[in-house]
Every structure is written in structure tokens, then in C-alpha cells.
CSV table of N, CA and C in Angstrom, one decimal:
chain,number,residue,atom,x,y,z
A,1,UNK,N,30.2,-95.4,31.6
A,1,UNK,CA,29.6,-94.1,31.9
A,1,UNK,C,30.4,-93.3,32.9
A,2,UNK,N,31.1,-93.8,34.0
A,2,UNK,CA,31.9,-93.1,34.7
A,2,UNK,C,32.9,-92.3,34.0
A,3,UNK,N,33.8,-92.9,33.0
A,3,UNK,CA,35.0,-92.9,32.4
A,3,UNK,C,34.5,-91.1,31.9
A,4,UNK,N,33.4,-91.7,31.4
A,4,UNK,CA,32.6,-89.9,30.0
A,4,UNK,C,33.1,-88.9,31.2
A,5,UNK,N,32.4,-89.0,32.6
A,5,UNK,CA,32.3,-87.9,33.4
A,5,UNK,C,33.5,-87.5,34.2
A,6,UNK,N,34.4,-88.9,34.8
A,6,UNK,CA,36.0,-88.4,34.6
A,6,UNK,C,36.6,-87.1,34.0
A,7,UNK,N,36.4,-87.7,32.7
A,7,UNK,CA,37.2,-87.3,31.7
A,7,UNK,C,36.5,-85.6,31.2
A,8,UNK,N,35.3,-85.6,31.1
A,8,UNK,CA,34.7,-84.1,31.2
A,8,UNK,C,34.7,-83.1,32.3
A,9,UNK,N,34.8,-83.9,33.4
A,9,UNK,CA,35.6,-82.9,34.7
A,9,UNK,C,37.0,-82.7,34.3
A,10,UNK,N,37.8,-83.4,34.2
A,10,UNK,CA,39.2,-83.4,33.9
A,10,UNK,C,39.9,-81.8,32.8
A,11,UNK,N,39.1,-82.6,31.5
A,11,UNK,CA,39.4,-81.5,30.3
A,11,UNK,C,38.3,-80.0,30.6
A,12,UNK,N,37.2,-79.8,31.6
A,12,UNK,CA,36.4,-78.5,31.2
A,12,UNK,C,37.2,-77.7,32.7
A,13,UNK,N,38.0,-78.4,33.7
A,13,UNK,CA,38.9,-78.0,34.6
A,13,UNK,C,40.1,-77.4,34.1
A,14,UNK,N,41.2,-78.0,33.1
A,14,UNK,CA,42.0,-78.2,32.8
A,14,UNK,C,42.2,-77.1,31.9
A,15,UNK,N,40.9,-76.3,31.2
A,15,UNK,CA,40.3,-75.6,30.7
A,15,UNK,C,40.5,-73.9,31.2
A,16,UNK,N,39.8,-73.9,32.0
A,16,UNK,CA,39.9,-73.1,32.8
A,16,UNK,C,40.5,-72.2,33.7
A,17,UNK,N,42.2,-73.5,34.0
A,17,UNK,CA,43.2,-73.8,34.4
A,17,UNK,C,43.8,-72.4,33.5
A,18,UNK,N,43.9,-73.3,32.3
A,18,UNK,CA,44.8,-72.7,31.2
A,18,UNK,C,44.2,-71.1,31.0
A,19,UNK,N,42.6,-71.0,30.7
A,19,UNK,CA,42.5,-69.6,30.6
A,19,UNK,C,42.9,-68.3,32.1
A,20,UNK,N,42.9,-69.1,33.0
A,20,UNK,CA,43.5,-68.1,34.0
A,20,UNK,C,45.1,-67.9,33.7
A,21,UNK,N,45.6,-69.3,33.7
A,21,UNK,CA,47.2,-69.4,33.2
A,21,UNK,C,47.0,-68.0,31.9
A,22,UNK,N,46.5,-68.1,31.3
A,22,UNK,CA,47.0,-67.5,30.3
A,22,UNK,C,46.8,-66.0,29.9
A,23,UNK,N,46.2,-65.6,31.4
A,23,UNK,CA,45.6,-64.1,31.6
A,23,UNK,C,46.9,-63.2,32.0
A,24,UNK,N,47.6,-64.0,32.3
A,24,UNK,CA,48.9,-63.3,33.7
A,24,UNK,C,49.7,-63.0,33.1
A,25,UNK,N,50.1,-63.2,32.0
A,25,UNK,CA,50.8,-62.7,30.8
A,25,UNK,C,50.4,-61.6,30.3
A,26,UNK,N,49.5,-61.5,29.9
A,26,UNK,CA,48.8,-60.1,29.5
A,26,UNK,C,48.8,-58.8,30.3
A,27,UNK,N,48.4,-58.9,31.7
A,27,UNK,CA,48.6,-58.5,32.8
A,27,UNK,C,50.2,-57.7,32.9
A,28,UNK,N,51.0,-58.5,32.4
A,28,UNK,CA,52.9,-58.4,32.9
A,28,UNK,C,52.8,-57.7,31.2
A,29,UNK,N,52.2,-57.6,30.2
A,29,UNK,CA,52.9,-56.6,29.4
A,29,UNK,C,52.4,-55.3,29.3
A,30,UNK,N,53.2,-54.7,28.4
A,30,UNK,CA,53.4,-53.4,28.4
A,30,UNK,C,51.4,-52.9,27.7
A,31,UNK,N,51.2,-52.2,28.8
A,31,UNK,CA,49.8,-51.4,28.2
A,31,UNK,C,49.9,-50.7,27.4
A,32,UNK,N,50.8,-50.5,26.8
A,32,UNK,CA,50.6,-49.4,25.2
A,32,UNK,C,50.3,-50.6,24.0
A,33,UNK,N,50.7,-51.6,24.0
A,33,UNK,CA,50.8,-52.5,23.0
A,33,UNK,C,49.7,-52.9,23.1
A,34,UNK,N,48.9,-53.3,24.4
A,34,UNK,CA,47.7,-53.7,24.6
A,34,UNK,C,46.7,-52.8,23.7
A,35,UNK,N,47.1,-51.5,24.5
A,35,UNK,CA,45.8,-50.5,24.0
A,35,UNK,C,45.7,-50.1,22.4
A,36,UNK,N,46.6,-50.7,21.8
A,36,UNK,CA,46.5,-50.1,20.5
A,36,UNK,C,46.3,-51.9,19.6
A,37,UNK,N,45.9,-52.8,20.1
A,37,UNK,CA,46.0,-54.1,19.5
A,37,UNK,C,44.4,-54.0,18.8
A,38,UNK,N,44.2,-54.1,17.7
A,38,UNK,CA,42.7,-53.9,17.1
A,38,UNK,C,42.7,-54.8,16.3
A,39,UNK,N,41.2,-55.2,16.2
A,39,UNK,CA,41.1,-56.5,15.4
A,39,UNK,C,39.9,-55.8,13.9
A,40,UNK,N,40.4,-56.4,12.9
A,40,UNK,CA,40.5,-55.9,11.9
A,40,UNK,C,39.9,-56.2,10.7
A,41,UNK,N,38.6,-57.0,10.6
A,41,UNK,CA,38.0,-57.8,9.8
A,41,UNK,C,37.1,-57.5,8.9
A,42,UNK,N,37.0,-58.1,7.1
A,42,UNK,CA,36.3,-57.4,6.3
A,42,UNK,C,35.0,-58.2,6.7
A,43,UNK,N,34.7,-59.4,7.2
A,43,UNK,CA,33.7,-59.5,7.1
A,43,UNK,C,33.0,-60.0,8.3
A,44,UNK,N,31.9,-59.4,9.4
A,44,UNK,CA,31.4,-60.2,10.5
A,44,UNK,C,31.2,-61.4,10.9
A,45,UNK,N,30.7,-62.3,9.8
A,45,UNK,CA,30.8,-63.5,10.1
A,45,UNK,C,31.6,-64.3,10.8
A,46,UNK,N,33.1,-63.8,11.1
A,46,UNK,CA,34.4,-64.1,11.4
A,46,UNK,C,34.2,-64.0,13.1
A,47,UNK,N,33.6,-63.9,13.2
A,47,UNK,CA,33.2,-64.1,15.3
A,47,UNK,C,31.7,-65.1,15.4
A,48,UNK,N,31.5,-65.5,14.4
A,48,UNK,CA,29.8,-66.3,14.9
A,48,UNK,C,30.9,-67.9,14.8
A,49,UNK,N,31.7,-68.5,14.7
A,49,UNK,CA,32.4,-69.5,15.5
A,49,UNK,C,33.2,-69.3,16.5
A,50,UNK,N,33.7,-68.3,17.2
A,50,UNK,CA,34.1,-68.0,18.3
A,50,UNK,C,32.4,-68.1,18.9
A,51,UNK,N,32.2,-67.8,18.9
A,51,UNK,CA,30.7,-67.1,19.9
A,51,UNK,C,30.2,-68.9,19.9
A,52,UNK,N,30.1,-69.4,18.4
A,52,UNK,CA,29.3,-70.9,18.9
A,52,UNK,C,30.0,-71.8,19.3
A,53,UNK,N,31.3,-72.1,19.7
A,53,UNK,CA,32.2,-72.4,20.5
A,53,UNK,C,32.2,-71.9,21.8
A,54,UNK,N,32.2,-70.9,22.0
A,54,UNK,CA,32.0,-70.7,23.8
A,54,UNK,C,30.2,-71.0,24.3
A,55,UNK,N,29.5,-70.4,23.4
A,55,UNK,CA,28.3,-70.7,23.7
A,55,UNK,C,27.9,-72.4,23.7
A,56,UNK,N,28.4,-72.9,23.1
A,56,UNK,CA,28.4,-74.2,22.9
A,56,UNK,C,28.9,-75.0,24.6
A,57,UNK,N,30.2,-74.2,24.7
A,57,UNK,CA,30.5,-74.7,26.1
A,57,UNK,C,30.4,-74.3,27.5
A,58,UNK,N,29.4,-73.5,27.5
A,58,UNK,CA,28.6,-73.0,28.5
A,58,UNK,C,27.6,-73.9,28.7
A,59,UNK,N,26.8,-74.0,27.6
A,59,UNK,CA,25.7,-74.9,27.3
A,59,UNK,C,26.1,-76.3,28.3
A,60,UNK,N,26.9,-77.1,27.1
A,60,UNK,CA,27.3,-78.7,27.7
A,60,UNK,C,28.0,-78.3,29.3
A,61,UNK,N,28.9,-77.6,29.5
A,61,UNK,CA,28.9,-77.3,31.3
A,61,UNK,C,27.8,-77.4,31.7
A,62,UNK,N,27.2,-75.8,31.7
A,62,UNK,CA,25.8,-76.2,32.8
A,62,UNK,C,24.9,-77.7,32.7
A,63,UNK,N,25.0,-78.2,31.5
A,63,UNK,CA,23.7,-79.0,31.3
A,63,UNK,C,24.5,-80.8,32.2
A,64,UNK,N,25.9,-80.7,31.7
A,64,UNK,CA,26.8,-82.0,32.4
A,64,UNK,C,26.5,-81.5,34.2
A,65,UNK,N,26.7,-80.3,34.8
A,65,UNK,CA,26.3,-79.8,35.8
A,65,UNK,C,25.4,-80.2,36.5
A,66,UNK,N,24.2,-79.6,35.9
A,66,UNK,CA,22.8,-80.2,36.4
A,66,UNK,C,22.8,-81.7,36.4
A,67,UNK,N,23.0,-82.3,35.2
A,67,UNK,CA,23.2,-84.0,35.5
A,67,UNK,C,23.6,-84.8,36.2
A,68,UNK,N,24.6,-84.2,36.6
A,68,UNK,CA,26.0,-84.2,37.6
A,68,UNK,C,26.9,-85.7,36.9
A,69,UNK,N,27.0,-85.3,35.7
A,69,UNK,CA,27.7,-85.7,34.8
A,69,UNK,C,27.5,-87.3,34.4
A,70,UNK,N,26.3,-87.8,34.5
A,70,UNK,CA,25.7,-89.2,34.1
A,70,UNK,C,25.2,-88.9,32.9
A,71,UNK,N,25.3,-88.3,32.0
A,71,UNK,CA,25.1,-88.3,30.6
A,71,UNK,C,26.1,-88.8,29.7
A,72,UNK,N,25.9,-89.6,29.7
A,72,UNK,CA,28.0,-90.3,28.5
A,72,UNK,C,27.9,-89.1,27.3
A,73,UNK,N,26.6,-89.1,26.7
A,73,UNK,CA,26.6,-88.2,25.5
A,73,UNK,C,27.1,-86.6,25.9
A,74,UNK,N,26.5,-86.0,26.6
A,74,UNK,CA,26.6,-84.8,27.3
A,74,UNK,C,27.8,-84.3,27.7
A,75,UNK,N,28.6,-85.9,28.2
A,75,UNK,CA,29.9,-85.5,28.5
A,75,UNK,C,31.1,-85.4,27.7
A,76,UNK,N,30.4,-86.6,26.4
A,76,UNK,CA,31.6,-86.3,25.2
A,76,UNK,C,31.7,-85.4,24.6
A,77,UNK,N,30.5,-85.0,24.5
A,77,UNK,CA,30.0,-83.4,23.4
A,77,UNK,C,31.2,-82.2,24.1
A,78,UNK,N,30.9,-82.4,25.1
A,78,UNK,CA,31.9,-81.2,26.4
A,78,UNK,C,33.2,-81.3,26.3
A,79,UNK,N,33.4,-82.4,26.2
A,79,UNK,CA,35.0,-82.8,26.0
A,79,UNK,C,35.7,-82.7,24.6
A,80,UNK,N,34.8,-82.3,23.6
A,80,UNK,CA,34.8,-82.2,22.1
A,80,UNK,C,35.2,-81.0,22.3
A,81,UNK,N,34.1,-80.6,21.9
A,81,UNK,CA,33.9,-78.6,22.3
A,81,UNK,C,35.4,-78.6,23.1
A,82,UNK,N,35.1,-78.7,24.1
A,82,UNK,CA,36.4,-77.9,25.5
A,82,UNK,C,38.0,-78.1,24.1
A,83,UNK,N,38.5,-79.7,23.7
A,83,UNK,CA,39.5,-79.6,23.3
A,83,UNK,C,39.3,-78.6,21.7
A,84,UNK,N,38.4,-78.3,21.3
A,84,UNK,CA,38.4,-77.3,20.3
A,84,UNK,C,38.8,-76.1,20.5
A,85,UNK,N,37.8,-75.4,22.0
A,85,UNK,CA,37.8,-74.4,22.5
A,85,UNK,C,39.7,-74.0,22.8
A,86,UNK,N,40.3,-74.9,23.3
A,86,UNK,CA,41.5,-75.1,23.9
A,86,UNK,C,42.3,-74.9,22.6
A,87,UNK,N,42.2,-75.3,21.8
A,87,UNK,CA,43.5,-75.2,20.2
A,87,UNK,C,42.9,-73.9,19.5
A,88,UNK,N,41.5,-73.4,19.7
A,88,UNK,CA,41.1,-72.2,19.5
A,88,UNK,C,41.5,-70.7,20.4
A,89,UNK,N,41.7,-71.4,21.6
A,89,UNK,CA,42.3,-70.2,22.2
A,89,UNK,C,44.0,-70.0,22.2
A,90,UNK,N,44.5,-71.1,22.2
A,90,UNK,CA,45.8,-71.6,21.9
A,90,UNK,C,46.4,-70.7,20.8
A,91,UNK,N,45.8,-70.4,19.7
A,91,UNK,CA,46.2,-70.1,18.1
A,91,UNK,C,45.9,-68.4,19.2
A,92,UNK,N,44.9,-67.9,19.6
A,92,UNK,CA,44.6,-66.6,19.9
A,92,UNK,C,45.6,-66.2,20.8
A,93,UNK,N,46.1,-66.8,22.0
A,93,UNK,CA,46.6,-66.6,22.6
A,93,UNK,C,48.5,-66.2,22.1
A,94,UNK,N,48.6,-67.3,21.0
A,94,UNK,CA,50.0,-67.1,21.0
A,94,UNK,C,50.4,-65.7,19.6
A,95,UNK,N,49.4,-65.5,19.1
A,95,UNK,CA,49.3,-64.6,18.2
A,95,UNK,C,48.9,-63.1,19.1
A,96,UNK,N,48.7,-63.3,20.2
A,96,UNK,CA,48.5,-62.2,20.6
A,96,UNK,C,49.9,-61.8,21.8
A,97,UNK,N,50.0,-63.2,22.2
A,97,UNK,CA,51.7,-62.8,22.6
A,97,UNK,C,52.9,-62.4,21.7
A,98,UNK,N,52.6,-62.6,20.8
A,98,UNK,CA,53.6,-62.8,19.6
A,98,UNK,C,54.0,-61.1,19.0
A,99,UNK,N,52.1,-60.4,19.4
A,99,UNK,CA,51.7,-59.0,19.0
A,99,UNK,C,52.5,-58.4,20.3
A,100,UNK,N,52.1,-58.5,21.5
A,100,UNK,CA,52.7,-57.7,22.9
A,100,UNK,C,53.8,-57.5,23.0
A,101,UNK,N,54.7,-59.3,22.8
A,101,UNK,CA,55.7,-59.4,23.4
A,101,UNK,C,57.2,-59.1,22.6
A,102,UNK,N,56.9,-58.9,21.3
A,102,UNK,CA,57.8,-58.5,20.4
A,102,UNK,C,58.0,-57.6,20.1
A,103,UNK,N,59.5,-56.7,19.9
A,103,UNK,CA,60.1,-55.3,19.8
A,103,UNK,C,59.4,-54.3,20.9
């Protein structure tokens, strides 16, 4: 039981880490590239897995939170989600550097 709550502080930290890490870049480029970057989709459905992915990891945070992380279940669920959330922001992130930071 320890090991679940270790490890779900570790990765929803580690997390969070990376989304600040990954702000400061944005910040350092050029605001015209920013302002004109638009997302471009024929069909809405294409944001209800972003949305239940972060809502998802709001959820298992607060609720590992309140527990103060003695849920083994609670904590794996969080550490699922979080490494999803993380290779889902990963793919956004470098496609959006890729948009900023080139030519």
C-alpha cells in the first residue's frame, strides 16, 4: 500500500514539474507565431478525450488528497491517467514547438 502512494506522489509531482517546465518556452517565443496558431477541426468530438483526461486527473488528485493517499486503487488509477496525461501533453507540446519554433 505504501509503494501505490510513493509512486502517485512521485508521477502527479513530476507532472506538474514538466507542465511548468514546459510553459517557459512558449513564453521565450515569438508572439506573432503564437497569435496566429489555430486549431482547426472538422469534428468536436476531438477535445471530449483531452477534457476526460484532465478531468479524470483532477478527480484521482483531489480524491488520493483527501485519502492522503491509502487507497492502492486510487493511487494506481492516478498514476495511469498522470502517465497518459504526460505522453498526451508530450505529442502537444512538441507539435506546438515544432509550430513556434521553426522558420
Amino acid at each position: 500500500m505504501k509503494t501505490s502512494g510513493i509512486v502517485a506522489k512521485a508521477v502527479s509531482r513530476l507532472f506538474l514539474l514538466l507542465l511548468v517546465l514546459a510553459i517557459v518556452p512558449l513564453f521565450q517565443a515569438d508572439t506573432n507565431k503564437l497569435q496566429h496558431l489555430y486549431i482547426v477541426t472538422s469534428s468536436k468530438w476531438l477535445f471530449i478525450f483531452p477534457i476526460v483526461l484532465v478531468g479524470g486527473f483532477v478527480y484521482f488528485l483531489i480524491r488520493c488528497i483527501i485519502h492522503k493517499y491509502k487507497e492502492p486503487d486510487s493511487n494506481w488509477l492516478l498514476v495511469i491517467n498522470t502517465l497518459i496525461l504526460m505522453a498526451y501533453c508530450a505529442t502537444i507540446f512538441a507539435k506546438v514547438y515544432q509550430l513556434t519554433m521553426t522558420h
